mmCIF file of C-alpha atoms and ligand atoms in Angstrom:
data_model
loop_
_atom_site.group_PDB
_atom_site.id
_atom_site.type_symbol
_atom_site.label_atom_id
_atom_site.label_comp_id
_atom_site.label_asym_id
_atom_site.label_seq_id
_atom_site.Cartn_x
_atom_site.Cartn_y
_atom_site.Cartn_z
ATOM 1 C CA UNK A 12 -9.963 47.626 -130.437
ATOM 2 C CA UNK A 13 -6.534 47.196 -131.980
ATOM 3 C CA UNK A 14 -4.179 44.451 -130.068
ATOM 4 C CA UNK A 15 -1.391 47.667 -129.651
ATOM 5 C CA UNK A 16 -3.968 49.497 -128.228
ATOM 6 C CA UNK A 17 -4.288 46.933 -124.764
ATOM 7 C CA UNK A 18 -3.872 48.659 -121.561
ATOM 8 C CA UNK A 19 -3.523 47.707 -118.562
ATOM 9 C CA UNK A 20 -5.603 48.811 -114.971
ATOM 10 C CA UNK A 21 -4.431 47.928 -111.763
ATOM 11 C CA UNK A 22 -5.842 47.831 -108.326
ATOM 12 C CA UNK A 23 -4.591 47.168 -105.331
ATOM 13 C CA UNK A 24 -4.877 47.512 -101.852
ATOM 14 C CA UNK A 25 -4.705 45.148 -98.392
ATOM 15 C CA UNK A 26 -6.523 41.973 -97.588
ATOM 16 C CA UNK A 27 -10.327 42.768 -97.578
ATOM 17 C CA UNK A 28 -10.896 45.551 -98.826
ATOM 18 C CA UNK A 29 -12.869 44.547 -102.058
ATOM 19 C CA UNK A 30 -9.872 44.522 -105.197
ATOM 20 C CA UNK A 31 -10.918 41.291 -105.725
ATOM 21 C CA UNK A 32 -14.578 41.478 -106.849
ATOM 22 C CA UNK A 33 -14.228 44.800 -107.657
ATOM 23 C CA UNK A 34 -11.873 43.436 -109.659
ATOM 24 C CA UNK A 35 -13.365 40.885 -111.482
ATOM 25 C CA UNK A 36 -16.216 43.836 -111.964
ATOM 26 C CA UNK A 37 -13.936 45.922 -113.999
ATOM 27 C CA UNK A 38 -12.331 42.293 -116.422
ATOM 28 C CA UNK A 39 -15.495 41.320 -116.845
ATOM 29 C CA UNK A 40 -17.320 44.993 -117.647
ATOM 30 C CA UNK A 41 -14.670 45.598 -119.365
ATOM 31 C CA UNK A 42 -14.093 41.840 -122.099
ATOM 32 C CA UNK A 43 -10.754 41.879 -120.629
ATOM 33 C CA UNK A 44 -8.574 39.088 -118.721
ATOM 34 C CA UNK A 45 -8.084 39.326 -115.089
ATOM 35 C CA UNK A 46 -4.471 38.875 -113.281
ATOM 36 C CA UNK A 47 -5.603 38.013 -109.104
ATOM 37 C CA UNK A 48 -2.252 38.173 -107.917
ATOM 38 C CA UNK A 49 -1.833 37.564 -104.461
ATOM 39 C CA UNK A 50 -4.063 34.079 -105.843
ATOM 40 C CA UNK A 51 0.182 33.353 -107.290
ATOM 41 C CA UNK A 52 1.683 34.156 -103.953
ATOM 42 C CA UNK A 53 -1.359 31.824 -101.986
ATOM 43 C CA UNK A 54 -0.097 29.462 -104.810
ATOM 44 C CA UNK A 55 3.329 29.424 -104.146
ATOM 45 C CA UNK A 56 2.583 29.331 -100.048
ATOM 46 C CA UNK A 57 0.448 26.052 -100.950
ATOM 47 C CA UNK A 58 3.294 24.170 -102.512
ATOM 48 C CA UNK A 59 5.584 25.173 -99.575
ATOM 49 C CA UNK A 60 3.122 24.123 -97.604
ATOM 50 C CA UNK A 61 3.188 20.541 -99.117
ATOM 51 C CA UNK A 62 6.394 19.989 -99.467
ATOM 52 C CA UNK A 63 6.924 20.406 -95.357
ATOM 53 C CA UNK A 64 9.697 23.562 -95.849
ATOM 54 C CA UNK A 65 10.491 26.670 -94.288
ATOM 55 C CA UNK A 66 8.700 29.756 -95.432
ATOM 56 C CA UNK A 67 11.354 32.183 -94.019
ATOM 57 C CA UNK A 68 13.713 30.431 -96.003
ATOM 58 C CA UNK A 69 14.347 33.495 -99.312
ATOM 59 C CA UNK A 70 16.270 30.498 -101.719
ATOM 60 C CA UNK A 71 14.015 27.816 -101.290
ATOM 61 C CA UNK A 72 11.186 28.717 -101.250
ATOM 62 C CA UNK A 73 12.273 30.868 -104.169
ATOM 63 C CA UNK A 74 14.061 27.551 -105.162
ATOM 64 C CA UNK A 75 10.134 26.280 -105.543
ATOM 65 C CA UNK A 76 9.756 28.916 -109.038
ATOM 66 C CA UNK A 77 11.657 27.049 -111.107
ATOM 67 C CA UNK A 78 8.657 23.591 -110.989
ATOM 68 C CA UNK A 79 6.049 25.824 -110.007
ATOM 69 C CA UNK A 80 3.703 24.540 -112.227
ATOM 70 C CA UNK A 81 -0.092 26.178 -112.050
ATOM 71 C CA UNK A 82 -3.039 27.447 -114.258
ATOM 72 C CA UNK A 83 -6.548 29.489 -113.830
ATOM 73 C CA UNK A 84 -9.267 27.574 -115.441
ATOM 74 C CA UNK A 85 -12.027 29.374 -116.816
ATOM 75 C CA UNK A 86 -15.488 28.207 -113.646
ATOM 76 C CA UNK A 87 -19.351 29.432 -113.449
ATOM 77 C CA UNK A 88 -18.609 32.472 -111.280
ATOM 78 C CA UNK A 89 -14.800 32.617 -110.795
ATOM 79 C CA UNK A 90 -11.649 30.691 -111.886
ATOM 80 C CA UNK A 91 -10.358 27.565 -110.702
ATOM 81 C CA UNK A 92 -6.787 27.200 -109.658
ATOM 82 C CA UNK A 93 -4.700 24.501 -110.697
ATOM 83 C CA UNK A 94 -1.887 23.442 -108.563
ATOM 84 C CA UNK A 95 0.394 20.663 -110.034
ATOM 85 C CA UNK A 96 -3.142 20.410 -111.942
ATOM 86 C CA UNK A 97 -4.551 19.633 -108.520
ATOM 87 C CA UNK A 98 -7.651 21.625 -107.790
ATOM 88 C CA UNK A 99 -7.237 24.368 -104.545
ATOM 89 C CA UNK A 100 -9.380 26.421 -104.704
ATOM 90 C CA UNK A 101 -10.650 24.748 -101.152
ATOM 91 C CA UNK A 102 -7.211 25.594 -99.774
ATOM 92 C CA UNK A 103 -6.013 28.352 -101.230
ATOM 93 C CA UNK A 104 -8.736 30.873 -99.829
ATOM 94 C CA UNK A 105 -8.411 29.346 -95.687
ATOM 95 C CA UNK A 106 -6.519 32.067 -94.281
ATOM 96 C CA UNK A 107 -4.067 30.206 -93.351
ATOM 97 C CA UNK A 108 -3.251 30.318 -96.970
ATOM 98 C CA UNK A 109 -3.533 33.474 -96.678
ATOM 99 C CA UNK A 110 -0.758 34.416 -93.587
ATOM 100 C CA UNK A 111 1.938 32.007 -95.722
ATOM 101 C CA UNK A 112 0.832 33.739 -98.422
ATOM 102 C CA UNK A 113 1.973 36.905 -97.325
ATOM 103 C CA UNK A 114 5.175 35.237 -94.810
ATOM 104 C CA UNK A 115 6.750 33.810 -98.401
ATOM 105 C CA UNK A 116 5.862 37.469 -100.390
ATOM 106 C CA UNK A 117 8.578 38.889 -97.880
ATOM 107 C CA UNK A 118 11.175 37.675 -99.696
ATOM 108 C CA UNK A 119 13.143 40.278 -102.723
ATOM 109 C CA UNK A 120 13.603 37.579 -104.540
ATOM 110 C CA UNK A 121 10.820 35.413 -104.585
ATOM 111 C CA UNK A 122 9.201 38.425 -105.628
ATOM 112 C CA UNK A 123 11.464 38.593 -108.134
ATOM 113 C CA UNK A 124 11.025 35.855 -109.759
ATOM 114 C CA UNK A 125 7.421 35.989 -109.656
ATOM 115 C CA UNK A 126 6.974 38.844 -112.220
ATOM 116 C CA UNK A 127 7.844 38.250 -115.521
ATOM 117 C CA UNK A 128 5.052 34.666 -115.035
ATOM 118 C CA UNK A 129 2.813 37.989 -113.347
ATOM 119 C CA UNK A 130 3.158 40.099 -117.001
ATOM 120 C CA UNK A 131 2.402 37.485 -118.942
ATOM 121 C CA UNK A 132 -1.492 38.088 -118.156
ATOM 122 C CA UNK A 133 -0.939 40.704 -119.689
ATOM 123 C CA UNK A 134 -2.223 40.151 -123.703
ATOM 124 C CA UNK A 135 -5.247 42.029 -125.851
ATOM 125 C CA UNK A 136 -7.402 42.978 -125.365
ATOM 126 C CA UNK A 137 -6.221 44.856 -122.691
ATOM 127 C CA UNK A 138 -5.893 43.309 -118.557
ATOM 128 C CA UNK A 139 -7.266 43.577 -114.580
ATOM 129 C CA UNK A 140 -4.732 42.757 -112.206
ATOM 130 C CA UNK A 141 -5.388 43.214 -108.860
ATOM 131 C CA UNK A 142 -2.652 42.879 -105.530
ATOM 132 C CA UNK A 143 -0.190 44.587 -104.169
ATOM 133 C CA UNK A 144 2.621 46.287 -105.835
ATOM 134 C CA UNK A 145 -0.163 45.726 -109.014
ATOM 135 C CA UNK A 146 0.461 49.731 -109.655
ATOM 136 C CA UNK A 147 4.090 50.387 -107.717
ATOM 137 C CA UNK A 148 6.249 47.374 -109.667
ATOM 138 C CA UNK A 149 4.433 45.183 -111.953
ATOM 139 C CA UNK A 150 3.341 46.842 -113.802
ATOM 140 C CA UNK A 151 4.415 51.207 -113.515
ATOM 141 C CA UNK A 152 3.816 51.800 -116.422
ATOM 142 C CA UNK A 153 -0.366 50.647 -116.715
ATOM 143 C CA UNK A 154 -2.735 52.935 -117.657
ATOM 144 C CA UNK A 155 -4.979 52.442 -115.258
ATOM 145 C CA UNK A 156 -3.761 52.039 -111.597
ATOM 146 C CA UNK A 157 -6.445 52.497 -108.041
ATOM 147 C CA UNK A 158 -6.017 51.864 -105.115
ATOM 148 C CA UNK A 159 -9.109 50.468 -102.486
ATOM 149 C CA UNK A 160 -8.942 51.702 -99.310
ATOM 150 C CA UNK A 161 -11.414 50.112 -96.309
ATOM 151 C CA UNK A 162 -10.607 50.328 -93.106
ATOM 152 C CA UNK A 163 -9.605 47.519 -90.662
ATOM 153 C CA UNK A 164 -13.329 47.464 -88.709
ATOM 154 C CA UNK A 165 -15.164 46.881 -91.897
ATOM 155 C CA UNK A 166 -12.727 44.857 -93.820
ATOM 156 C CA UNK A 167 -12.426 41.987 -90.705
ATOM 157 C CA UNK A 168 -16.960 42.404 -91.128
ATOM 158 C CA UNK A 169 -16.749 41.026 -95.045
ATOM 159 C CA UNK A 170 -14.488 38.537 -94.047
ATOM 160 C CA UNK A 171 -16.638 36.677 -91.666
ATOM 161 C CA UNK A 172 -19.434 37.412 -93.771
ATOM 162 C CA UNK A 173 -17.662 35.151 -96.215
ATOM 163 C CA UNK A 174 -16.495 32.733 -94.475
ATOM 164 C CA UNK A 175 -19.600 32.197 -92.788
ATOM 165 C CA UNK A 176 -20.982 32.346 -96.296
ATOM 166 C CA UNK A 177 -18.487 29.702 -97.202
ATOM 167 C CA UNK A 178 -19.748 27.415 -93.823
ATOM 168 C CA UNK A 179 -16.059 28.104 -92.192
ATOM 169 C CA UNK A 180 -16.858 29.202 -88.992
ATOM 170 C CA UNK A 181 -15.057 32.880 -87.739
ATOM 171 C CA UNK A 182 -14.043 34.535 -84.625
ATOM 172 C CA UNK A 183 -14.335 38.571 -85.900
ATOM 173 C CA UNK A 184 -12.021 39.842 -83.271
ATOM 174 C CA UNK A 185 -9.619 36.852 -83.619
ATOM 175 C CA UNK A 186 -10.025 38.633 -88.218
ATOM 176 C CA UNK A 187 -10.162 41.864 -86.982
ATOM 177 C CA UNK A 188 -6.055 41.229 -85.774
ATOM 178 C CA UNK A 189 -4.878 39.427 -87.942
ATOM 179 C CA UNK A 190 -6.066 41.580 -91.006
ATOM 180 C CA UNK A 191 -4.000 44.311 -88.927
ATOM 181 C CA UNK A 192 -1.226 41.837 -88.211
ATOM 182 C CA UNK A 193 -0.922 41.195 -92.667
ATOM 183 C CA UNK A 194 -1.144 44.623 -92.931
ATOM 184 C CA UNK A 195 1.747 45.581 -90.813
ATOM 185 C CA UNK A 196 3.898 42.804 -92.792
ATOM 186 C CA UNK A 197 2.946 43.820 -96.007
ATOM 187 C CA UNK A 198 3.538 47.739 -95.841
ATOM 188 C CA UNK A 199 6.092 46.945 -94.333
ATOM 189 C CA UNK A 200 8.251 44.762 -95.198
ATOM 190 C CA UNK A 201 12.063 46.080 -98.024
ATOM 191 C CA UNK A 202 10.566 44.399 -101.161
ATOM 192 C CA UNK A 203 7.341 46.191 -102.845
ATOM 193 C CA UNK A 204 5.510 47.534 -99.538
ATOM 194 C CA UNK A 205 1.855 47.614 -100.165
ATOM 195 C CA UNK A 206 0.803 51.779 -101.153
ATOM 196 C CA UNK A 207 -0.221 53.156 -103.972
ATOM 197 C CA UNK A 208 1.478 53.927 -106.410
ATOM 198 C CA UNK A 209 1.498 57.584 -106.381
ATOM 199 C CA UNK A 210 -0.006 58.597 -110.637
ATOM 200 C CA UNK A 211 -2.856 56.124 -109.104
ATOM 201 C CA UNK A 212 -6.583 56.944 -108.040
ATOM 202 C CA UNK A 213 -7.247 55.899 -103.985
ATOM 203 C CA UNK A 214 -10.938 55.287 -103.212
ATOM 204 C CA UNK A 215 -11.986 54.243 -100.249
ATOM 205 C CA UNK A 216 -14.685 51.443 -100.186
ATOM 206 C CA UNK A 217 -15.815 51.704 -96.751
ATOM 207 C CA UNK A 218 -18.365 53.159 -96.847
ATOM 208 C CA UNK A 219 -19.492 52.022 -100.793
ATOM 209 C CA UNK A 220 -20.780 48.608 -101.530
ATOM 210 C CA UNK A 221 -19.148 46.734 -103.987
ATOM 211 C CA UNK A 222 -20.897 47.747 -107.137
ATOM 212 C CA UNK A 223 -20.958 51.553 -106.857
ATOM 213 C CA UNK A 224 -16.861 51.411 -106.143
ATOM 214 C CA UNK A 225 -16.729 48.857 -109.611
ATOM 215 C CA UNK A 226 -19.151 52.179 -110.933
ATOM 216 C CA UNK A 227 -17.020 54.530 -110.399
ATOM 217 C CA UNK A 228 -13.625 52.748 -111.324
ATOM 218 C CA UNK A 229 -15.662 51.977 -114.714
ATOM 219 C CA UNK A 230 -16.539 55.210 -115.356
ATOM 220 C CA UNK A 231 -13.413 57.058 -114.277
ATOM 221 C CA UNK A 232 -11.974 54.054 -116.973
ATOM 222 C CA UNK A 233 -15.157 54.881 -119.482
ATOM 223 C CA UNK A 234 -14.307 59.235 -119.879
ATOM 224 C CA UNK A 235 -10.770 59.691 -120.595
ATOM 225 C CA UNK A 236 -10.880 55.607 -122.694
ATOM 226 C CA UNK A 237 -14.543 56.510 -124.898
ATOM 227 C CA UNK A 238 -14.672 52.244 -124.247
ATOM 228 C CA UNK A 239 -18.077 50.925 -125.205
ATOM 229 C CA UNK A 240 -19.895 49.309 -122.406
ATOM 230 C CA UNK A 241 -18.930 44.607 -123.666
HETATM 231 O O1 DC B 322 -5.431 39.363 -101.920
HETATM 232 P P1 DC B 322 -4.572 37.882 -100.865
HETATM 233 O O2 DC B 322 -4.895 37.920 -99.815
HETATM 234 O O3 DC B 322 -5.228 37.080 -101.775
HETATM 235 O O4 DC B 322 -2.546 38.208 -100.549
HETATM 236 C C1 DC B 322 -2.407 37.334 -99.342
HETATM 237 C C2 DC B 322 -0.804 37.009 -99.316
HETATM 238 O O5 DC B 322 0.276 37.218 -100.924
HETATM 239 C C3 DC B 322 -1.309 38.865 -98.906
HETATM 240 O O6 DC B 322 -0.581 37.999 -97.287
HETATM 241 C C4 DC B 322 -0.012 39.749 -99.582
HETATM 242 C C5 DC B 322 0.892 39.200 -100.489
HETATM 243 N N1 DC B 322 0.719 40.133 -102.539
HETATM 244 C C6 DC B 322 1.619 41.120 -102.361
HETATM 245 O O7 DC B 322 2.933 40.414 -101.808
HETATM 246 N N2 DC B 322 1.769 40.709 -103.849
HETATM 247 C C7 DC B 322 0.899 40.963 -104.498
HETATM 248 N N3 DC B 322 1.445 41.610 -105.322
HETATM 249 C C8 DC B 322 -0.564 39.823 -103.906
HETATM 250 C C9 DC B 322 -0.472 39.549 -102.915
#
């Protein structure tokens, strides 16, 4: 594929809908770069927490972006996130970090100041970007847009299994309440609320497993793109 033919695939959806794993599969199959935009908000939240800052202070949080030193290194399975050259993989996935990320992500100034960083991930041969506003705000001209939905109950069950597999303790009722609360915050904020782009294909993954959703998304892209598997 020529550089000028590079394109973006966006995968948005609520937390725990499986979009991260889906994005990773799709990026691997297409040989594309990957942007996990949630990880960027999580890294910023970690930085704010480390500095003992006030997550509700928009200017203070946005100011941290001036000295925001992050990178992702290719790992065996997932890429390894670094904040100020320290591997923060473990802290990044904690529920508390996700919650803090959702709080820093509310601020319009923070979102605006993270736009160019997110867009810089788009390089040939292409990008799969996952998040909440990839198709609506960050890459509005993306060639393919998907919105992955799954019920709160199903997402809580998936998250529960993930945490247990990671050797962490978890309580399903608390997870369900946390997910519902974070959905509420992500959907109702004024800046880039979580919603499907008008031209997104909405996929309900409640009753589909990861392989089925991956096949569905890849078939949709390949039918329109006549891309060969890599
Ligand atoms: O996908 P995630 O759980 O890693 O995202 C963490 C938080 O970051 C989520 O609650 C909302 C916010 N987020 C966002 O506002 N916009 C994005 N594009 C990605 C994440």
